[in-house]
């Protein structure tokens, strides 16, 4: 949705959509088992890194009005569903 809004120059809509996406990524991050993280579990650690990276890319896209980071996050998180 944010990509379409960027294309249409709908800055308010783009901002709202990207903030919603950022909130979802933060929820995924918070849902990780912190006991596994503290034990150094590879899966939990890699998911944490992925979520933090995705969050940073969404923030970058929002600030700089760039669609490429959004496309990257869609691809990265879409691969988790497979």
mmCIF file of N, CA, C and O in Angstrom:
data_model
loop_
_atom_site.group_PDB
_atom_site.id
_atom_site.type_symbol
_atom_site.label_atom_id
_atom_site.label_comp_id
_atom_site.label_asym_id
_atom_site.label_seq_id
_atom_site.Cartn_x
_atom_site.Cartn_y
_atom_site.Cartn_z
ATOM 1 N N UNK A 1 0.821 -1.182 0.000
ATOM 2 C CA UNK A 1 0.000 0.000 0.000
ATOM 3 C C UNK A 1 0.876 1.260 0.000
ATOM 4 O O UNK A 1 0.598 2.219 -0.702
ATOM 5 N N UNK A 2 1.936 1.237 0.813
ATOM 6 C CA UNK A 2 2.829 2.402 0.892
ATOM 7 C C UNK A 2 3.489 2.672 -0.452
ATOM 8 O O UNK A 2 3.709 3.830 -0.811
ATOM 9 N N UNK A 3 3.788 1.618 -1.192
ATOM 10 C CA UNK A 3 4.420 1.804 -2.504
ATOM 11 C C UNK A 3 3.488 2.562 -3.448
ATOM 12 O O UNK A 3 3.927 3.474 -4.159
ATOM 13 N N UNK A 4 2.225 2.192 -3.459
ATOM 14 C CA UNK A 4 1.249 2.905 -4.286
ATOM 15 C C UNK A 4 1.092 4.349 -3.833
ATOM 16 O O UNK A 4 0.984 5.256 -4.652
ATOM 17 N N UNK A 5 1.104 4.543 -2.531
ATOM 18 C CA UNK A 5 0.963 5.890 -2.004
ATOM 19 C C UNK A 5 2.180 6.747 -2.345
ATOM 20 O O UNK A 5 2.040 7.940 -2.624
ATOM 21 N N UNK A 6 3.352 6.155 -2.350
ATOM 22 C CA UNK A 6 4.549 6.886 -2.772
ATOM 23 C C UNK A 6 4.438 7.290 -4.239
ATOM 24 O O UNK A 6 4.750 8.412 -4.606
ATOM 25 N N UNK A 7 3.973 6.345 -5.042
ATOM 26 C CA UNK A 7 3.820 6.596 -6.472
ATOM 27 C C UNK A 7 2.824 7.736 -6.728
ATOM 28 O O UNK A 7 3.024 8.555 -7.621
ATOM 29 N N UNK A 8 1.775 7.773 -5.916
ATOM 30 C CA UNK A 8 0.735 8.802 -6.058
ATOM 31 C C UNK A 8 1.090 10.104 -5.339
ATOM 32 O O UNK A 8 0.293 11.033 -5.315
ATOM 33 N N UNK A 9 2.246 10.130 -4.690
ATOM 34 C CA UNK A 9 2.690 11.305 -3.917
ATOM 35 C C UNK A 9 1.752 11.620 -2.739
ATOM 36 O O UNK A 9 1.598 12.770 -2.344
ATOM 37 N N UNK A 10 1.130 10.560 -2.218
ATOM 38 C CA UNK A 10 0.265 10.691 -1.044
ATOM 39 C C UNK A 10 1.140 10.551 0.197
ATOM 40 O O UNK A 10 1.287 9.468 0.763
ATOM 41 N N UNK A 11 1.750 11.649 0.616
ATOM 42 C CA UNK A 11 2.722 11.606 1.705
ATOM 43 C C UNK A 11 2.098 11.239 3.043
ATOM 44 O O UNK A 11 2.691 10.491 3.818
ATOM 45 N N UNK A 12 0.904 11.726 3.300
ATOM 46 C CA UNK A 12 0.246 11.391 4.566
ATOM 47 C C UNK A 12 -0.091 9.904 4.617
ATOM 48 O O UNK A 12 0.177 9.229 5.616
ATOM 49 N N UNK A 13 -0.683 9.393 3.554
ATOM 50 C CA UNK A 13 -1.020 7.974 3.499
ATOM 51 C C UNK A 13 0.214 7.099 3.576
ATOM 52 O O UNK A 13 0.229 6.087 4.280
ATOM 53 N N UNK A 14 1.268 7.503 2.853
ATOM 54 C CA UNK A 14 2.536 6.760 2.878
ATOM 55 C C UNK A 14 3.080 6.696 4.290
ATOM 56 O O UNK A 14 3.485 5.649 4.779
ATOM 57 N N UNK A 15 3.062 7.840 4.975
ATOM 58 C CA UNK A 15 3.570 7.882 6.339
ATOM 59 C C UNK A 15 2.798 6.971 7.268
ATOM 60 O O UNK A 15 3.382 6.216 8.048
ATOM 61 N N UNK A 16 1.478 7.002 7.164
ATOM 62 C CA UNK A 16 0.641 6.150 8.012
ATOM 63 C C UNK A 16 0.875 4.669 7.720
ATOM 64 O O UNK A 16 0.965 3.851 8.640
ATOM 65 N N UNK A 17 0.976 4.334 6.434
ATOM 66 C CA UNK A 17 1.183 2.927 6.062
ATOM 67 C C UNK A 17 2.536 2.416 6.533
ATOM 68 O O UNK A 17 2.645 1.290 7.032
ATOM 69 N N UNK A 18 3.560 3.233 6.390
ATOM 70 C CA UNK A 18 4.889 2.792 6.811
ATOM 71 C C UNK A 18 5.007 2.725 8.328
ATOM 72 O O UNK A 18 5.662 1.819 8.858
ATOM 73 N N UNK A 19 4.357 3.631 9.031
ATOM 74 C CA UNK A 19 4.373 3.553 10.492
ATOM 75 C C UNK A 19 3.638 2.294 10.957
ATOM 76 O O UNK A 19 4.080 1.619 11.884
ATOM 77 N N UNK A 20 2.547 1.949 10.290
ATOM 78 C CA UNK A 20 1.828 0.708 10.622
ATOM 79 C C UNK A 20 2.730 -0.504 10.381
ATOM 80 O O UNK A 20 2.791 -1.414 11.208
ATOM 81 N N UNK A 21 3.459 -0.503 9.267
ATOM 82 C CA UNK A 21 4.388 -1.601 8.968
ATOM 83 C C UNK A 21 5.493 -1.660 10.018
ATOM 84 O O UNK A 21 5.873 -2.751 10.469
ATOM 85 N N UNK A 22 5.999 -0.509 10.423
ATOM 86 C CA UNK A 22 7.032 -0.465 11.459
ATOM 87 C C UNK A 22 6.497 -1.035 12.767
ATOM 88 O O UNK A 22 7.195 -1.799 13.457
ATOM 89 N N UNK A 23 5.267 -0.689 13.112
ATOM 90 C CA UNK A 23 4.651 -1.216 14.336
ATOM 91 C C UNK A 23 4.520 -2.731 14.284
ATOM 92 O O UNK A 23 4.744 -3.417 15.284
ATOM 93 N N UNK A 24 4.168 -3.255 13.126
ATOM 94 C CA UNK A 24 4.039 -4.711 12.975
ATOM 95 C C UNK A 24 5.396 -5.383 13.170
ATOM 96 O O UNK A 24 5.508 -6.392 13.879
ATOM 97 N N UNK A 25 6.429 -4.810 12.583
ATOM 98 C CA UNK A 25 7.777 -5.379 12.733
ATOM 99 C C UNK A 25 8.210 -5.314 14.199
ATOM 100 O O UNK A 25 8.806 -6.265 14.721
ATOM 101 N N UNK A 26 7.907 -4.220 14.889
ATOM 102 C CA UNK A 26 8.247 -4.122 16.317
ATOM 103 C C UNK A 26 7.510 -5.170 17.134
ATOM 104 O O UNK A 26 8.071 -5.729 18.082
ATOM 105 N N UNK A 27 6.259 -5.454 16.770
ATOM 106 C CA UNK A 27 5.506 -6.508 17.468
ATOM 107 C C UNK A 27 6.161 -7.871 17.253
ATOM 108 O O UNK A 27 6.239 -8.672 18.181
ATOM 109 N N UNK A 28 6.599 -8.124 16.026
ATOM 110 C CA UNK A 28 7.311 -9.382 15.758
ATOM 111 C C UNK A 28 8.573 -9.465 16.606
ATOM 112 O O UNK A 28 8.900 -10.520 17.162
ATOM 113 N N UNK A 29 9.272 -8.366 16.705
ATOM 114 C CA UNK A 29 10.495 -8.314 17.498
ATOM 115 C C UNK A 29 10.199 -8.585 18.972
ATOM 116 O O UNK A 29 10.898 -9.374 19.625
ATOM 117 N N UNK A 30 9.159 -7.968 19.496
ATOM 118 C CA UNK A 30 8.785 -8.157 20.903
ATOM 119 C C UNK A 30 8.282 -9.568 21.191
ATOM 120 O O UNK A 30 8.373 -10.044 22.322
ATOM 121 N N UNK A 31 7.753 -10.220 20.166
ATOM 122 C CA UNK A 31 7.201 -11.566 20.348
ATOM 123 C C UNK A 31 8.282 -12.644 20.425
ATOM 124 O O UNK A 31 7.985 -13.784 20.788
ATOM 125 N N UNK A 32 9.510 -12.279 20.089
ATOM 126 C CA UNK A 32 10.581 -13.270 20.167
ATOM 127 C C UNK A 32 10.792 -13.694 21.616
ATOM 128 O O UNK A 32 10.653 -12.892 22.541
ATOM 129 N N UNK A 33 11.153 -14.949 21.792
ATOM 130 C CA UNK A 33 11.408 -15.488 23.127
ATOM 131 C C UNK A 33 12.742 -14.934 23.633
ATOM 132 O O UNK A 33 13.805 -15.299 23.128
ATOM 133 N N UNK A 34 12.676 -14.062 24.635
ATOM 134 C CA UNK A 34 13.882 -13.409 25.133
ATOM 135 C C UNK A 34 14.801 -14.375 25.869
ATOM 136 O O UNK A 34 16.010 -14.136 25.952
ATOM 137 N N UNK A 35 14.249 -15.476 26.369
ATOM 138 C CA UNK A 35 15.102 -16.501 26.978
ATOM 139 C C UNK A 35 15.983 -17.143 25.911
ATOM 140 O O UNK A 35 17.173 -17.383 26.142
ATOM 141 N N UNK A 36 15.387 -17.428 24.749
ATOM 142 C CA UNK A 36 16.171 -18.005 23.658
ATOM 143 C C UNK A 36 17.231 -17.023 23.165
ATOM 144 O O UNK A 36 18.347 -17.415 22.839
ATOM 145 N N UNK A 37 16.875 -15.751 23.120
ATOM 146 C CA UNK A 37 17.843 -14.731 22.700
ATOM 147 C C UNK A 37 19.024 -14.669 23.667
ATOM 148 O O UNK A 37 20.173 -14.606 23.244
ATOM 149 N N UNK A 38 18.732 -14.696 24.955
ATOM 150 C CA UNK A 38 19.811 -14.613 25.945
ATOM 151 C C UNK A 38 20.678 -15.868 25.945
ATOM 152 O O UNK A 38 21.848 -15.808 26.318
ATOM 153 N N UNK A 39 20.114 -16.994 25.504
ATOM 154 C CA UNK A 39 20.878 -18.236 25.393
ATOM 155 C C UNK A 39 21.686 -18.296 24.099
ATOM 156 O O UNK A 39 22.458 -19.216 23.888
ATOM 157 N N UNK A 40 21.457 -17.327 23.214
ATOM 158 C CA UNK A 40 22.190 -17.305 21.954
ATOM 159 C C UNK A 40 21.625 -18.231 20.891
ATOM 160 O O UNK A 40 22.338 -18.616 19.962
ATOM 161 N N UNK A 41 20.340 -18.569 21.009
ATOM 162 C CA UNK A 41 19.688 -19.421 20.013
ATOM 163 C C UNK A 41 19.811 -18.796 18.629
ATOM 164 O O UNK A 41 19.470 -17.633 18.435
ATOM 165 N N UNK A 42 20.336 -19.573 17.680
ATOM 166 C CA UNK A 42 20.603 -19.049 16.342
ATOM 167 C C UNK A 42 19.354 -18.534 15.642
ATOM 168 O O UNK A 42 19.373 -17.459 15.035
ATOM 169 N N UNK A 43 18.265 -19.290 15.696
ATOM 170 C CA UNK A 43 17.040 -18.875 15.008
ATOM 171 C C UNK A 43 16.505 -17.570 15.594
ATOM 172 O O UNK A 43 16.202 -16.635 14.864
ATOM 173 N N UNK A 44 16.421 -17.506 16.910
ATOM 174 C CA UNK A 44 15.907 -16.298 17.561
ATOM 175 C C UNK A 44 16.806 -15.101 17.270
ATOM 176 O O UNK A 44 16.323 -14.000 16.979
ATOM 177 N N UNK A 45 18.116 -15.314 17.319
ATOM 178 C CA UNK A 45 19.067 -14.228 17.055
ATOM 179 C C UNK A 45 18.961 -13.746 15.614
ATOM 180 O O UNK A 45 18.955 -12.537 15.344
ATOM 181 N N UNK A 46 18.856 -14.676 14.671
ATOM 182 C CA UNK A 46 18.742 -14.292 13.265
ATOM 183 C C UNK A 46 17.430 -13.573 12.975
ATOM 184 O O UNK A 46 17.399 -12.612 12.199
ATOM 185 N N UNK A 47 16.338 -14.014 13.610
ATOM 186 C CA UNK A 47 15.061 -13.319 13.441
ATOM 187 C C UNK A 47 15.135 -11.909 14.030
ATOM 188 O O UNK A 47 14.642 -10.957 13.437
ATOM 189 N N UNK A 48 15.773 -11.782 15.174
ATOM 190 C CA UNK A 48 15.944 -10.464 15.777
ATOM 191 C C UNK A 48 16.704 -9.536 14.833
ATOM 192 O O UNK A 48 16.299 -8.391 14.615
ATOM 193 N N UNK A 49 17.774 -10.029 14.263
ATOM 194 C CA UNK A 49 18.565 -9.221 13.327
ATOM 195 C C UNK A 49 17.741 -8.844 12.100
ATOM 196 O O UNK A 49 17.792 -7.713 11.625
ATOM 197 N N UNK A 50 16.982 -9.793 11.582
ATOM 198 C CA UNK A 50 16.154 -9.542 10.410
ATOM 199 C C UNK A 50 15.101 -8.481 10.707
ATOM 200 O O UNK A 50 14.914 -7.551 9.925
ATOM 201 N N UNK A 51 14.427 -8.607 11.848
ATOM 202 C CA UNK A 51 13.387 -7.649 12.206
ATOM 203 C C UNK A 51 13.970 -6.248 12.429
ATOM 204 O O UNK A 51 13.376 -5.254 12.007
ATOM 205 N N UNK A 52 15.123 -6.171 13.085
ATOM 206 C CA UNK A 52 15.756 -4.868 13.294
ATOM 207 C C UNK A 52 16.166 -4.236 11.966
ATOM 208 O O UNK A 52 15.993 -3.031 11.755
ATOM 209 N N UNK A 53 16.694 -5.059 11.079
ATOM 210 C CA UNK A 53 17.078 -4.559 9.760
ATOM 211 C C UNK A 53 15.842 -4.065 8.994
ATOM 212 O O UNK A 53 15.858 -2.983 8.414
ATOM 213 N N UNK A 54 14.780 -4.855 9.016
ATOM 214 C CA UNK A 54 13.546 -4.480 8.320
ATOM 215 C C UNK A 54 12.999 -3.171 8.882
ATOM 216 O O UNK A 54 12.575 -2.291 8.128
ATOM 217 N N UNK A 55 13.036 -3.031 10.192
ATOM 218 C CA UNK A 55 12.547 -1.805 10.822
ATOM 219 C C UNK A 55 13.363 -0.602 10.347
ATOM 220 O O UNK A 55 12.796 0.423 9.964
ATOM 221 N N UNK A 56 14.676 -0.728 10.361
ATOM 222 C CA UNK A 56 15.541 0.380 9.920
ATOM 223 C C UNK A 56 15.285 0.743 8.464
ATOM 224 O O UNK A 56 15.285 1.916 8.099
ATOM 225 N N UNK A 57 15.063 -0.250 7.626
ATOM 226 C CA UNK A 57 14.805 0.007 6.208
ATOM 227 C C UNK A 57 13.466 0.722 6.014
ATOM 228 O O UNK A 57 13.347 1.609 5.171
ATOM 229 N N UNK A 58 12.461 0.351 6.795
ATOM 230 C CA UNK A 58 11.167 1.028 6.702
ATOM 231 C C UNK A 58 11.266 2.482 7.166
ATOM 232 O O UNK A 58 10.673 3.372 6.560
ATOM 233 N N UNK A 59 12.025 2.714 8.223
ATOM 234 C CA UNK A 59 12.239 4.090 8.684
ATOM 235 C C UNK A 59 12.950 4.892 7.600
ATOM 236 O O UNK A 59 12.567 6.020 7.291
ATOM 237 N N UNK A 60 13.961 4.292 6.993
ATOM 238 C CA UNK A 60 14.700 4.966 5.917
ATOM 239 C C UNK A 60 13.763 5.318 4.760
ATOM 240 O O UNK A 60 13.804 6.436 4.242
ATOM 241 N N UNK A 61 12.936 4.363 4.378
ATOM 242 C CA UNK A 61 11.987 4.594 3.271
ATOM 243 C C UNK A 61 11.044 5.739 3.598
ATOM 244 O O UNK A 61 10.745 6.566 2.734
ATOM 245 N N UNK A 62 10.599 5.794 4.831
ATOM 246 C CA UNK A 62 9.658 6.829 5.240
ATOM 247 C C UNK A 62 10.316 8.208 5.227
ATOM 248 O O UNK A 62 9.747 9.170 4.734
ATOM 249 N N UNK A 63 11.521 8.302 5.720
ATOM 250 C CA UNK A 63 12.213 9.593 5.797
ATOM 251 C C UNK A 63 12.643 10.087 4.418
ATOM 252 O O UNK A 63 12.511 11.266 4.107
ATOM 253 N N UNK A 64 13.147 9.174 3.597
ATOM 254 C CA UNK A 64 13.747 9.561 2.318
ATOM 255 C C UNK A 64 12.828 9.361 1.113
ATOM 256 O O UNK A 64 13.265 9.588 -0.023
ATOM 257 N N UNK A 65 11.592 8.924 1.363
ATOM 258 C CA UNK A 65 10.613 8.713 0.288
ATOM 259 C C UNK A 65 11.142 7.778 -0.798
ATOM 260 O O UNK A 65 10.964 8.019 -1.988
ATOM 261 N N UNK A 66 11.786 6.702 -0.365
ATOM 262 C CA UNK A 66 12.374 5.751 -1.304
ATOM 263 C C UNK A 66 11.578 4.440 -1.287
ATOM 264 O O UNK A 66 11.397 3.833 -0.236
ATOM 265 N N UNK A 67 11.148 3.977 -2.459
ATOM 266 C CA UNK A 67 10.398 2.718 -2.516
ATOM 267 C C UNK A 67 11.273 1.466 -2.395
ATOM 268 O O UNK A 67 10.792 0.426 -1.948
ATOM 269 N N UNK A 68 12.543 1.546 -2.770
ATOM 270 C CA UNK A 68 13.398 0.350 -2.779
ATOM 271 C C UNK A 68 13.486 -0.333 -1.414
ATOM 272 O O UNK A 68 13.398 -1.569 -1.343
ATOM 273 N N UNK A 69 13.670 0.398 -0.310
ATOM 274 C CA UNK A 69 13.708 -0.290 0.981
ATOM 275 C C UNK A 69 12.405 -1.011 1.319
ATOM 276 O O UNK A 69 12.435 -2.090 1.926
ATOM 277 N N UNK A 70 11.284 -0.449 0.909
ATOM 278 C CA UNK A 70 9.991 -1.101 1.159
ATOM 279 C C UNK A 70 9.923 -2.406 0.368
ATOM 280 O O UNK A 70 9.521 -3.445 0.899
ATOM 281 N N UNK A 71 10.327 -2.359 -0.877
ATOM 282 C CA UNK A 71 10.337 -3.562 -1.714
ATOM 283 C C UNK A 71 11.254 -4.623 -1.110
ATOM 284 O O UNK A 71 10.929 -5.819 -1.113
ATOM 285 N N UNK A 72 12.388 -4.186 -0.582
ATOM 286 C CA UNK A 72 13.337 -5.115 0.048
ATOM 287 C C UNK A 72 12.715 -5.799 1.264
ATOM 288 O O UNK A 72 12.839 -7.021 1.429
ATOM 289 N N UNK A 73 12.028 -5.035 2.100
ATOM 290 C CA UNK A 73 11.402 -5.599 3.298
ATOM 291 C C UNK A 73 10.286 -6.569 2.911
ATOM 292 O O UNK A 73 10.158 -7.644 3.503
ATOM 293 N N UNK A 74 9.512 -6.216 1.904
ATOM 294 C CA UNK A 74 8.451 -7.115 1.432
ATOM 295 C C UNK A 74 9.050 -8.448 0.997
ATOM 296 O O UNK A 74 8.543 -9.522 1.339
ATOM 297 N N UNK A 75 10.147 -8.389 0.264
ATOM 298 C CA UNK A 75 10.814 -9.604 -0.198
ATOM 299 C C UNK A 75 11.377 -10.418 0.973
ATOM 300 O O UNK A 75 11.170 -11.631 1.064
ATOM 301 N N UNK A 76 12.071 -9.737 1.880
ATOM 302 C CA UNK A 76 12.686 -10.429 3.024
ATOM 303 C C UNK A 76 11.652 -11.107 3.914
ATOM 304 O O UNK A 76 11.797 -12.280 4.262
ATOM 305 N N UNK A 77 10.623 -10.363 4.285
ATOM 306 C CA UNK A 77 9.624 -10.942 5.182
ATOM 307 C C UNK A 77 8.714 -11.921 4.448
ATOM 308 O O UNK A 77 8.222 -12.879 5.058
ATOM 309 N N UNK A 78 8.523 -11.718 3.159
ATOM 310 C CA UNK A 78 7.748 -12.657 2.362
ATOM 311 C C UNK A 78 8.408 -14.021 2.298
ATOM 312 O O UNK A 78 7.736 -15.051 2.272
ATOM 313 N N UNK A 79 9.751 -14.028 2.321
ATOM 314 C CA UNK A 79 10.481 -15.298 2.301
ATOM 315 C C UNK A 79 10.237 -16.110 3.586
ATOM 316 O O UNK A 79 10.368 -17.333 3.562
ATOM 317 N N UNK A 80 9.890 -15.454 4.677
ATOM 318 C CA UNK A 80 9.600 -16.175 5.919
ATOM 319 C C UNK A 80 8.328 -16.998 5.801
ATOM 320 O O UNK A 80 8.167 -17.997 6.498
ATOM 321 N N UNK A 81 7.425 -16.587 4.929
ATOM 322 C CA UNK A 81 6.157 -17.304 4.770
ATOM 323 C C UNK A 81 6.313 -18.584 3.970
ATOM 324 O O UNK A 81 5.460 -19.453 4.021
ATOM 325 N N UNK A 82 7.409 -18.684 3.242
ATOM 326 C CA UNK A 82 7.612 -19.861 2.370
ATOM 327 C C UNK A 82 8.155 -21.033 3.131
ATOM 328 O O UNK A 82 8.712 -21.012 4.136
#
